[in-house]
Amino acid sequence: MVSDLILLVSWVAIARATVVYYPPAQSNINNLTFVLTGTGAPGIFNSSTTPDKNYGEYNWCNMPHVRTREYKTLSKEYTLEYVEIIQRHHKRTPYASNTFFKEDITWSCTGEGPVAYGKGPSGVSSDVTEIQWQAFEDSQNPWTTTVGPGFVGTTCQLPQITSEGIVDSHTHGSDLRSVYASRLGLGQTLNPAAVQIRVTNNVITSQVAGGLLRGLFPGTDNAAVLIQSSTFDSLEPTYSCPRANSLFNAYTSGSGNWTTHLTDAAPLYAKLDSVSGTANPDTAGWHTSFDHYYDNLSAKLCHGKTLPCSVNSSSLCVTQDEADTVFRLGNWEYSYYFRDAPDSAEYSALHYGAWFLELKAHLEAVVTGQGKVKYFHNIAHDGSVSPVLGFLQIANMVWPGMGSEVVFELYKKQNSYFLRVLWGGQPMVTSTLMGTLDLIPVETMFNYIDSMIGSSADLLAGCQS
Ligand SMILES: *[C@@H]1O[C@H](CO)[C@@H](O)[C@H](O)[C@H]1NC(C)=O
Ligand SMILES: *[C@@H]1O[C@H](CO)[C@@H](O)[C@H](O)[C@H]1NC(C)=O
Ligand SMILES: *[C@@H]1O[C@H](CO)[C@@H](O)[C@H](O)[C@H]1NC(C)=O
Ligand SMILES: *[C@@H]1O[C@H](CO)[C@@H](O)[C@H](O)[C@H]1NC(C)=O
Ligand SMILES: *[C@@H]1O[C@H](CO)[C@@H](O)[C@H](O)[C@H]1NC(C)=O
């Protein structure tokens, strides 16, 4: 107890952020020469299934997560006291952010729509009927055809988690249950005093929660999940931080370090634009990053669809080599956004600091014996998992694929607490002085978080500076 008190005092004493940037490891992911001239996809992009012998490999459609087969159990002197997980949602239809992509692949979600209804006092079977959304278009509405022939007739919400993505969510929950239920003493049903589930204001995270919870707590039919206001949500995140935005803009659109890869990829862009009918330049972001093409091509492949051809010519198609190059470029971009740009560490500290303050408080509550919660599960986005990886300065950054997760495991041994952080189910390797996050003293992580953020007042002020 005495040693705990001394440690508490030492965490409180630290103030003011002093972000130190540690460059990432060199690999094919962040080697622009390889990205532009190499071959092959940086992982699996055409199926949710990874063969057991390759488990751990990057799979954009369904990233590796904790499960019994690969889980490393610690010796008996370590007891697992608390687990917090943050994951990206599972696979989905593309976003509708630019609906002028004209091509020959259609999607159908008939009978698979998201469910939306208010729960009456007595619940689903007695007070309410389950309501499913089925998107439709009516040509009498003259705006219908202006949003892109590629999608006329669709029955999908864009985006929505597909039925395959719901199955992946369920499997993810069952796999986590197989590891953590016995170790944390979790029952068949969700006990809200011990377990918290959190989502963002984007409904696709609730769609994942439905599948995940059925796997995690097979005896639970309905659950309340936590959600913060979209004006200041720390999970998505949506809180306002002008300094983070200006840092990001300076090292992307305002920097030759960023724009070079777009210029170098001009021939690829010309081909993709000729298939999709996208103008260059455009005002919807098709040429400021590879995000839109990556999302389009990968969503199709992950759902077993073919690569698209032009609506005007069935012989003008995106090739597998071109798609693979888009996937290498997309991963290069995420490595640049969150690790290679020297200001990326400060960006992640400001942009995701509020969530790390919450995480630290959850861990402190357990260490000081005040916490009752044993398991906290956050369902979020690539825009959430990425700054977690950026904040922790992971050695090898990638674009976090569908279902990717970071697990914070808090262990106790005698009177000391240790943290193991798992990425893709294995201890995360960072470029920081903390090295591999495999049973580091929890105070080391607290000190690191302090060094990145300072106090909550520092974070508020830092965002405005
Ligand atoms: C980057 O990739 C190119 C092409 O594969 C290779 O020749 C070069 O050595 C790589 N650079 C580094 C730093 O690994
Ligand atoms: C997925 O892609 C890999 C590598 O390009 C290929 O070997 C495999 O046959 C593909 N699988 C399917 C189901 O298309
Ligand atoms: C392609 O991507 C855009 C932007 O994300 C989206 O609006 C469009 O629906 C996608 N099209 C297909 C067929 O994936
Ligand atoms: C561009 O990259 C160099 C080398 O990493 C770095 O020193 C410089 O700060 C970067 N510029 C921007 C605007 O990110
Ligand atoms: C298809 O051809 C028409 C007529 O030439 C043209 O206006 C349209 O932009 C073309 N669409 C695509 C996707 O290339």
XYZ file of C-alpha atoms and ligand atoms in Angstrom:
535
model
C 0.000 0.000 0.000
C 2.753 2.425 0.988
C 4.542 1.898 -2.307
C 1.269 2.474 -4.179
C 0.847 5.818 -2.446
C 4.334 6.962 -3.344
C 3.693 6.039 -6.955
C 0.401 7.928 -6.994
C 2.175 11.042 -5.795
C 4.794 10.725 -8.487
C 2.182 10.562 -11.278
C 0.424 13.656 -9.993
C 3.680 15.589 -9.895
C 4.172 15.419 -13.667
C 2.710 18.256 -15.678
C 2.913 19.825 -19.166
C 3.241 17.720 -22.232
C 6.698 17.206 -23.689
C 6.008 15.049 -26.718
C 9.071 13.181 -27.963
C 8.798 11.751 -31.476
C 10.406 8.359 -32.095
C 10.591 7.511 -35.829
C 9.054 4.177 -36.902
C 10.940 1.155 -38.211
C 11.735 1.005 -41.936
C 9.754 -1.548 -43.909
C 8.131 -2.024 -47.310
C 5.030 -0.291 -45.883
C 6.734 3.115 -45.527
C 9.271 2.757 -48.367
C 7.799 4.873 -51.161
C 10.123 3.330 -53.762
C 8.806 -0.116 -52.946
C 5.215 1.127 -52.761
C 5.407 2.615 -56.262
C 7.602 0.025 -57.993
C 7.103 -3.185 -55.995
C 4.431 -5.813 -56.468
C 1.782 -7.642 -54.455
C -0.738 -6.637 -51.828
C 0.477 -5.898 -48.294
C -1.685 -8.682 -46.854
C -5.032 -10.377 -47.488
C -7.737 -8.261 -49.151
C -10.186 -10.778 -50.591
C -11.567 -12.847 -47.679
C -12.336 -12.628 -43.954
C -10.611 -15.957 -43.480
C -6.924 -16.155 -42.604
C -5.489 -19.698 -42.610
C -4.511 -20.706 -39.047
C -0.866 -21.128 -40.044
C -0.749 -17.465 -41.156
C -2.791 -16.041 -38.278
C -1.409 -12.655 -37.323
C -0.906 -11.650 -40.959
C -2.485 -8.354 -41.987
C -5.994 -9.056 -43.288
C -7.815 -5.889 -44.319
C -11.176 -7.728 -44.350
C -10.828 -9.148 -40.827
C -7.731 -8.262 -38.821
C -6.206 -10.707 -36.319
C -7.524 -10.443 -32.757
C -7.051 -12.160 -29.415
C -8.222 -15.759 -29.448
C -7.383 -18.929 -27.511
C -5.246 -20.553 -30.182
C -2.507 -17.886 -30.132
C -3.042 -16.381 -26.677
C 0.000 -16.431 -24.378
C -1.042 -17.199 -20.806
C 1.161 -15.803 -18.041
C 2.436 -17.727 -15.042
C 0.078 -18.052 -12.051
C 1.666 -15.239 -10.018
C 0.091 -12.737 -12.424
C -3.661 -12.212 -12.067
C -5.633 -10.397 -14.760
C -7.458 -7.492 -13.096
C -8.831 -5.412 -15.970
C -9.090 -5.482 -19.765
C -9.886 -2.543 -22.042
C -10.279 -3.061 -25.773
C -10.612 -0.619 -28.624
C -11.513 -2.048 -32.017
C -12.482 -0.905 -35.465
C -15.900 -2.012 -36.716
C -16.114 -5.047 -39.022
C -16.517 -5.099 -42.776
C -19.150 -2.957 -44.416
C -20.406 -1.507 -47.642
C -18.479 1.545 -48.888
C -19.278 5.028 -47.641
C -21.485 7.214 -49.811
C -19.158 10.201 -49.384
C -18.698 10.448 -53.122
C -21.528 8.897 -55.051
C -20.340 9.837 -58.541
C -18.291 6.656 -58.949
C -19.780 5.099 -62.073
C -19.101 1.423 -62.590
C -20.649 -1.961 -63.054
C -20.666 -3.532 -59.566
C -23.910 -3.371 -57.569
C -24.640 -4.205 -53.922
C -27.774 -5.682 -52.452
C -28.707 -5.729 -48.764
C -32.300 -7.005 -49.023
C -33.251 -8.602 -45.713
C -29.938 -7.540 -44.142
C -30.735 -3.943 -43.226
C -29.790 -2.306 -39.941
C -32.438 -2.527 -37.218
C -33.634 0.725 -35.630
C -36.394 1.210 -33.119
C -37.077 2.638 -29.653
C -37.315 0.088 -26.871
C -40.575 0.322 -24.879
C -40.750 -0.356 -21.148
C -41.176 -4.123 -21.601
C -38.871 -4.683 -24.549
C -38.933 -6.154 -28.010
C -41.469 -8.952 -27.927
C -44.172 -7.214 -25.868
C -44.057 -3.477 -26.682
C -42.393 -3.141 -30.041
C -41.807 -4.909 -33.318
C -38.242 -4.990 -34.588
C -37.854 -2.495 -37.449
C -35.349 -2.987 -40.228
C -34.217 -0.280 -42.638
C -34.304 -1.150 -46.305
C -32.920 1.600 -48.511
C -34.816 2.286 -51.746
C -34.753 4.721 -54.603
C -37.685 6.001 -56.612
C -37.053 7.525 -60.016
C -39.926 9.971 -59.421
C -37.529 11.727 -57.057
C -35.496 13.769 -59.560
C -32.406 13.824 -57.307
C -32.086 10.031 -57.418
C -30.143 9.885 -60.667
C -27.759 12.664 -59.680
C -26.168 10.477 -56.995
C -24.542 8.007 -59.298
C -25.734 5.273 -61.647
C -23.411 2.837 -59.835
C -25.917 2.790 -57.027
C -29.357 3.075 -58.577
C -31.507 0.310 -57.144
C -29.360 -0.387 -54.111
C -31.052 -1.708 -50.977
C -28.042 -0.894 -48.802
C -27.481 1.934 -46.402
C -24.074 3.390 -47.236
C -22.335 2.500 -45.083
C -23.764 -0.483 -43.232
C -22.125 -3.548 -41.755
C -22.854 -6.387 -44.182
C -24.241 -9.731 -43.031
C -20.720 -11.178 -43.401
C -19.422 -8.342 -41.227
C -22.035 -9.221 -38.573
C -20.828 -12.833 -38.613
C -17.223 -11.593 -38.185
C -18.373 -9.427 -35.247
C -20.013 -12.441 -33.606
C -16.875 -14.569 -34.082
C -14.771 -11.745 -32.661
C -16.982 -11.678 -29.529
C -16.844 -15.479 -29.108
C -13.058 -15.482 -29.497
C -12.683 -12.792 -26.830
C -15.066 -14.698 -24.584
C -12.961 -17.863 -24.959
C -9.948 -15.980 -23.563
C -11.353 -13.489 -21.084
C -14.571 -14.939 -19.596
C -12.782 -17.459 -17.375
C -9.825 -15.165 -16.589
C -12.044 -12.243 -15.517
C -14.936 -14.263 -14.103
C -17.459 -12.993 -16.687
C -20.779 -14.883 -16.772
C -23.092 -15.938 -19.611
C -24.934 -12.626 -19.350
C -23.570 -9.083 -19.373
C -23.318 -7.684 -15.836
C -23.327 -3.876 -16.246
C -21.504 -3.413 -12.925
C -18.480 -5.281 -14.297
C -18.689 -4.788 -18.059
C -19.078 -1.669 -20.192
C -19.535 -1.445 -23.938
C -19.088 1.849 -25.751
C -19.953 2.930 -29.286
C -19.668 6.091 -31.399
C -22.497 8.114 -32.974
C -21.979 6.276 -36.256
C -24.579 3.481 -36.162
C -22.258 0.949 -37.797
C -20.511 0.605 -34.413
C -23.851 -0.414 -32.837
C -24.402 -2.897 -35.663
C -21.073 -4.482 -34.700
C -22.017 -4.357 -30.990
C -25.043 -6.528 -31.734
C -22.944 -9.326 -33.229
C -20.052 -8.910 -30.800
C -22.257 -9.070 -27.679
C -24.051 -12.203 -28.842
C -20.624 -13.855 -28.988
C -19.284 -12.299 -25.773
C -22.404 -12.859 -23.652
C -24.542 -15.549 -25.276
C -27.219 -15.205 -22.563
C -27.822 -11.475 -23.114
C -30.707 -10.392 -25.389
C -30.513 -6.641 -24.945
C -27.902 -4.273 -23.594
C -27.329 -0.583 -22.905
C -24.135 0.726 -24.496
C -22.321 3.941 -23.602
C -22.202 6.825 -26.081
C -20.866 10.384 -25.735
C -22.382 13.393 -27.494
C -21.178 13.844 -31.058
C -20.077 17.371 -30.133
C -17.290 16.094 -27.864
C -17.035 12.307 -28.269
C -13.507 11.186 -27.384
C -13.879 7.789 -29.066
C -14.610 8.645 -32.702
C -13.142 11.309 -31.886
C -15.250 14.401 -32.638
C -14.072 16.942 -30.063
C -12.725 20.193 -31.420
C -8.949 20.522 -31.557
C -7.881 23.225 -34.035
C -4.167 22.797 -33.348
C -4.338 19.077 -34.187
C -6.064 19.932 -37.474
C -3.516 22.558 -38.413
C -0.596 20.227 -37.633
C -2.185 17.530 -39.820
C -2.877 19.919 -42.693
C 0.676 21.239 -42.571
C 2.256 17.804 -42.954
C -0.242 16.528 -45.541
C -1.726 18.932 -48.077
C 0.831 21.579 -47.092
C 3.923 19.391 -47.463
C 5.919 18.056 -50.379
C 6.633 14.996 -48.208
C 2.971 14.131 -48.773
C 2.133 15.430 -52.248
C 5.083 13.634 -53.935
C 3.381 10.239 -53.788
C 0.229 11.658 -55.411
C 2.281 13.157 -58.241
C 4.313 9.966 -58.667
C 1.092 7.932 -58.909
C -0.330 10.077 -61.754
C -0.412 7.202 -64.314
C -2.292 4.979 -61.855
C -4.742 7.775 -61.121
C -5.334 8.273 -64.863
C -6.248 4.593 -65.260
C -8.531 4.485 -62.205
C -10.254 7.695 -63.297
C -10.839 6.290 -66.782
C -12.640 3.269 -65.296
C -14.676 5.180 -62.734
C -15.366 8.297 -64.776
C -13.989 10.494 -61.985
C -12.801 13.932 -63.095
C -9.317 15.118 -62.184
C -9.132 17.456 -60.399
C -12.294 16.813 -58.383
C -13.813 18.390 -55.305
C -14.620 15.188 -53.405
C -11.169 14.042 -52.342
C -10.440 11.350 -54.943
C -7.047 12.911 -55.710
C -5.920 14.203 -52.321
C -5.328 10.680 -50.983
C -5.997 7.081 -52.063
C -8.712 6.658 -49.416
C -11.710 6.553 -51.787
C -10.206 4.168 -54.331
C -8.856 1.947 -51.557
C -12.285 1.774 -49.904
C -14.050 1.072 -53.199
C -11.735 -1.682 -54.341
C -11.219 -3.378 -50.973
C -14.929 -3.395 -50.037
C -15.664 -5.270 -53.267
C -12.856 -7.806 -52.882
C -13.651 -8.447 -49.188
C -17.200 -9.383 -50.229
C -16.126 -11.702 -53.035
C -17.029 -9.258 -55.818
C -14.831 -8.689 -58.848
C -12.786 -5.576 -59.541
C -14.831 -2.989 -61.471
C -14.942 -2.278 -65.198
C -16.111 0.912 -66.882
C -19.844 1.270 -67.490
C -18.843 2.155 -71.063
C -16.478 -0.730 -71.785
C -16.356 -4.210 -70.287
C -12.698 -4.437 -71.328
C -11.625 -1.325 -69.416
C -11.190 -2.736 -65.896
C -9.101 -2.201 -62.774
C -6.465 -4.963 -62.690
C -5.334 -6.882 -59.601
C -1.871 -5.270 -59.903
C -3.451 -1.816 -59.902
C -5.592 -2.704 -56.866
C -2.493 -4.057 -55.063
C -0.674 -0.783 -55.768
C -3.633 1.168 -54.345
C -3.407 -1.031 -51.211
C 0.344 -0.390 -50.853
C -0.254 3.353 -51.309
C -3.065 3.384 -48.734
C -0.878 1.729 -46.126
C 1.967 4.117 -46.932
C -0.461 7.009 -46.346
C -1.530 5.729 -42.917
C 2.075 5.162 -41.915
C 2.821 8.743 -42.982
C -0.248 10.250 -41.262
C 0.375 8.572 -37.923
C 4.108 7.688 -37.763
C 6.436 8.922 -40.489
C 5.534 12.603 -40.315
C 7.592 14.020 -37.429
C 4.579 15.981 -36.103
C 2.364 12.885 -36.115
C 3.087 12.079 -32.450
C 1.920 15.510 -31.317
C -1.057 15.206 -33.659
C -2.134 11.880 -32.081
C -1.497 13.236 -28.572
C -3.878 16.166 -29.165
C -6.388 14.404 -31.404
C -6.740 11.326 -29.166
C -5.583 12.681 -25.785
C -9.074 12.756 -24.259
C -9.525 9.019 -24.809
C -6.113 8.311 -23.253
C -7.039 10.414 -20.203
C -10.152 8.242 -19.830
C -8.139 5.037 -20.249
C -5.613 6.171 -17.647
C -8.399 6.931 -15.166
C -9.905 3.475 -15.736
C -6.538 1.843 -15.011
C -5.897 4.065 -11.979
C -9.300 3.154 -10.537
C -8.290 -0.517 -10.592
C -4.826 0.161 -9.137
C -6.268 2.210 -6.261
C -8.956 -0.390 -5.582
C -11.846 1.886 -6.550
C -12.795 0.257 -9.839
C -15.522 -2.369 -10.145
C -15.393 -2.595 -13.934
C -13.336 -5.539 -15.210
C -13.947 -5.321 -18.939
C -14.439 -2.222 -21.119
C -14.966 -2.601 -24.860
C -14.872 0.382 -27.263
C -16.204 -0.122 -30.811
C -14.870 2.561 -33.121
C -13.217 3.371 -36.450
C -9.916 3.374 -38.309
C -9.826 7.067 -37.359
C -9.806 5.943 -33.701
C -7.478 2.928 -33.754
C -4.934 4.842 -35.895
C -4.280 7.633 -33.369
C -4.066 4.989 -30.607
C -1.224 3.410 -32.609
C 0.214 6.864 -33.342
C 0.022 7.882 -29.684
C 1.839 4.705 -28.590
C 4.283 5.187 -31.525
C 3.985 1.650 -32.865
C 7.127 0.505 -34.688
C 5.344 -0.724 -37.837
C 2.262 1.285 -38.707
C -0.402 -0.009 -41.098
C -3.881 1.140 -42.045
C -5.961 -0.609 -39.348
C -8.228 -3.025 -41.209
C -11.728 -4.242 -40.353
C -12.085 -5.469 -36.767
C -8.515 -4.492 -35.836
C -8.095 -4.246 -32.067
C -5.775 -2.975 -29.370
C -6.128 -4.696 -25.978
C -4.880 -3.182 -22.709
C -4.467 -5.966 -20.124
C -3.777 -4.910 -16.534
C -2.123 -7.616 -14.419
C -1.309 -7.718 -10.723
C 1.665 -9.507 -9.208
C 1.969 -9.148 -5.432
C 1.339 -5.416 -4.980
C 2.547 -4.270 -8.370
C 0.592 -3.714 -11.567
C 1.798 -4.464 -15.071
C 0.400 -3.646 -18.478
C 0.455 -5.812 -21.583
C -0.791 -4.179 -24.780
C -1.790 -6.512 -27.601
C -2.017 -5.504 -31.272
C -3.372 -8.230 -33.546
C -3.299 -10.505 -30.490
C 0.446 -10.071 -29.776
C 2.445 -7.643 -27.584
C 2.765 -4.321 -29.384
C 6.255 -3.267 -30.450
C 6.760 0.484 -30.119
C 9.601 2.791 -31.136
C 9.466 4.492 -27.725
C 11.744 3.856 -24.759
C 8.984 1.520 -23.475
C 9.940 -0.892 -26.276
C 7.605 -3.888 -26.530
C 4.543 -3.376 -24.328
C 4.799 -6.775 -22.677
C 4.259 -6.476 -18.906
C 5.681 -3.024 -18.422
C 5.084 -1.441 -14.979
C 1.783 0.406 -15.303
C 3.459 3.546 -13.925
C 5.700 3.575 -17.009
C 2.594 3.896 -19.185
C 1.112 6.541 -16.872
C 4.303 8.574 -17.145
C 4.295 8.181 -20.929
C 0.656 9.344 -21.168
C 1.544 12.319 -18.941
C 4.493 13.168 -21.164
C 2.241 13.147 -24.242
C -0.710 15.086 -22.806
C 0.107 16.732 -19.487
C -3.072 17.421 -17.521
C -6.562 17.705 -18.973
C -6.186 21.497 -18.695
C -2.982 21.199 -20.753
C -4.875 19.225 -23.389
C -7.640 21.829 -23.612
C -5.079 24.627 -23.876
C -2.862 22.663 -26.298
C -5.773 22.184 -28.689
C -6.373 25.936 -28.849
C -2.744 27.065 -29.081
C 13.135 0.592 -50.487
O 12.727 -0.271 -51.518
C 13.609 -0.358 -52.603
C 12.920 -1.169 -53.699
O 12.516 -2.421 -53.185
C 14.927 -0.941 -52.132
O 15.841 -1.007 -53.197
C 15.475 -0.067 -51.006
O 16.638 -0.668 -50.474
C 14.466 0.113 -49.915
N 14.939 1.089 -48.945
C 15.054 0.807 -47.663
C 15.525 1.913 -46.786
O 14.794 -0.282 -47.202
C -7.115 -13.927 -52.863
O -5.917 -13.308 -53.296
C -4.802 -14.174 -53.264
C -3.559 -13.341 -53.565
O -3.788 -12.467 -54.648
C -5.026 -15.319 -54.253
O -3.930 -16.211 -54.225
C -6.291 -16.064 -53.852
O -6.587 -17.039 -54.813
C -7.474 -15.114 -53.754
N -8.608 -15.806 -53.181
C -9.831 -15.652 -53.622
C -10.909 -16.371 -52.860
O -10.096 -14.950 -54.595
C -16.814 3.923 -54.256
O -16.442 4.808 -53.207
C -17.286 5.904 -53.073
C -16.699 6.756 -51.982
O -16.377 6.039 -50.856
C -18.697 5.448 -52.799
O -19.536 6.544 -52.751
C -19.167 4.529 -53.877
O -20.412 4.042 -53.538
C -18.203 3.395 -54.024
N -18.673 2.540 -55.075
C -18.584 1.240 -55.026
C -19.314 0.501 -56.077
O -17.939 0.645 -54.175
C 9.481 16.415 -44.358
O 10.339 15.331 -44.028
C 11.570 15.707 -43.409
C 12.356 14.438 -43.194
O 11.632 13.524 -42.417
C 11.282 16.437 -42.105
O 12.476 16.865 -41.524
C 10.354 17.598 -42.345
O 9.994 18.173 -41.114
C 9.110 17.147 -43.081
N 8.253 18.281 -43.368
C 6.972 18.303 -42.996
C 6.223 19.547 -43.337
O 6.417 17.378 -42.422
C -19.314 6.950 -70.745
O -19.467 7.543 -72.010
C -20.238 8.735 -72.007
C -20.449 9.163 -73.438
O -19.186 9.272 -74.083
C -19.513 9.785 -71.187
O -20.256 10.976 -71.136
C -19.313 9.249 -69.774
O -18.560 10.174 -69.016
C -18.610 7.931 -69.813
N -18.575 7.364 -68.476
C -17.473 6.839 -67.952
C -17.595 6.304 -66.538
O -16.417 6.771 -68.528
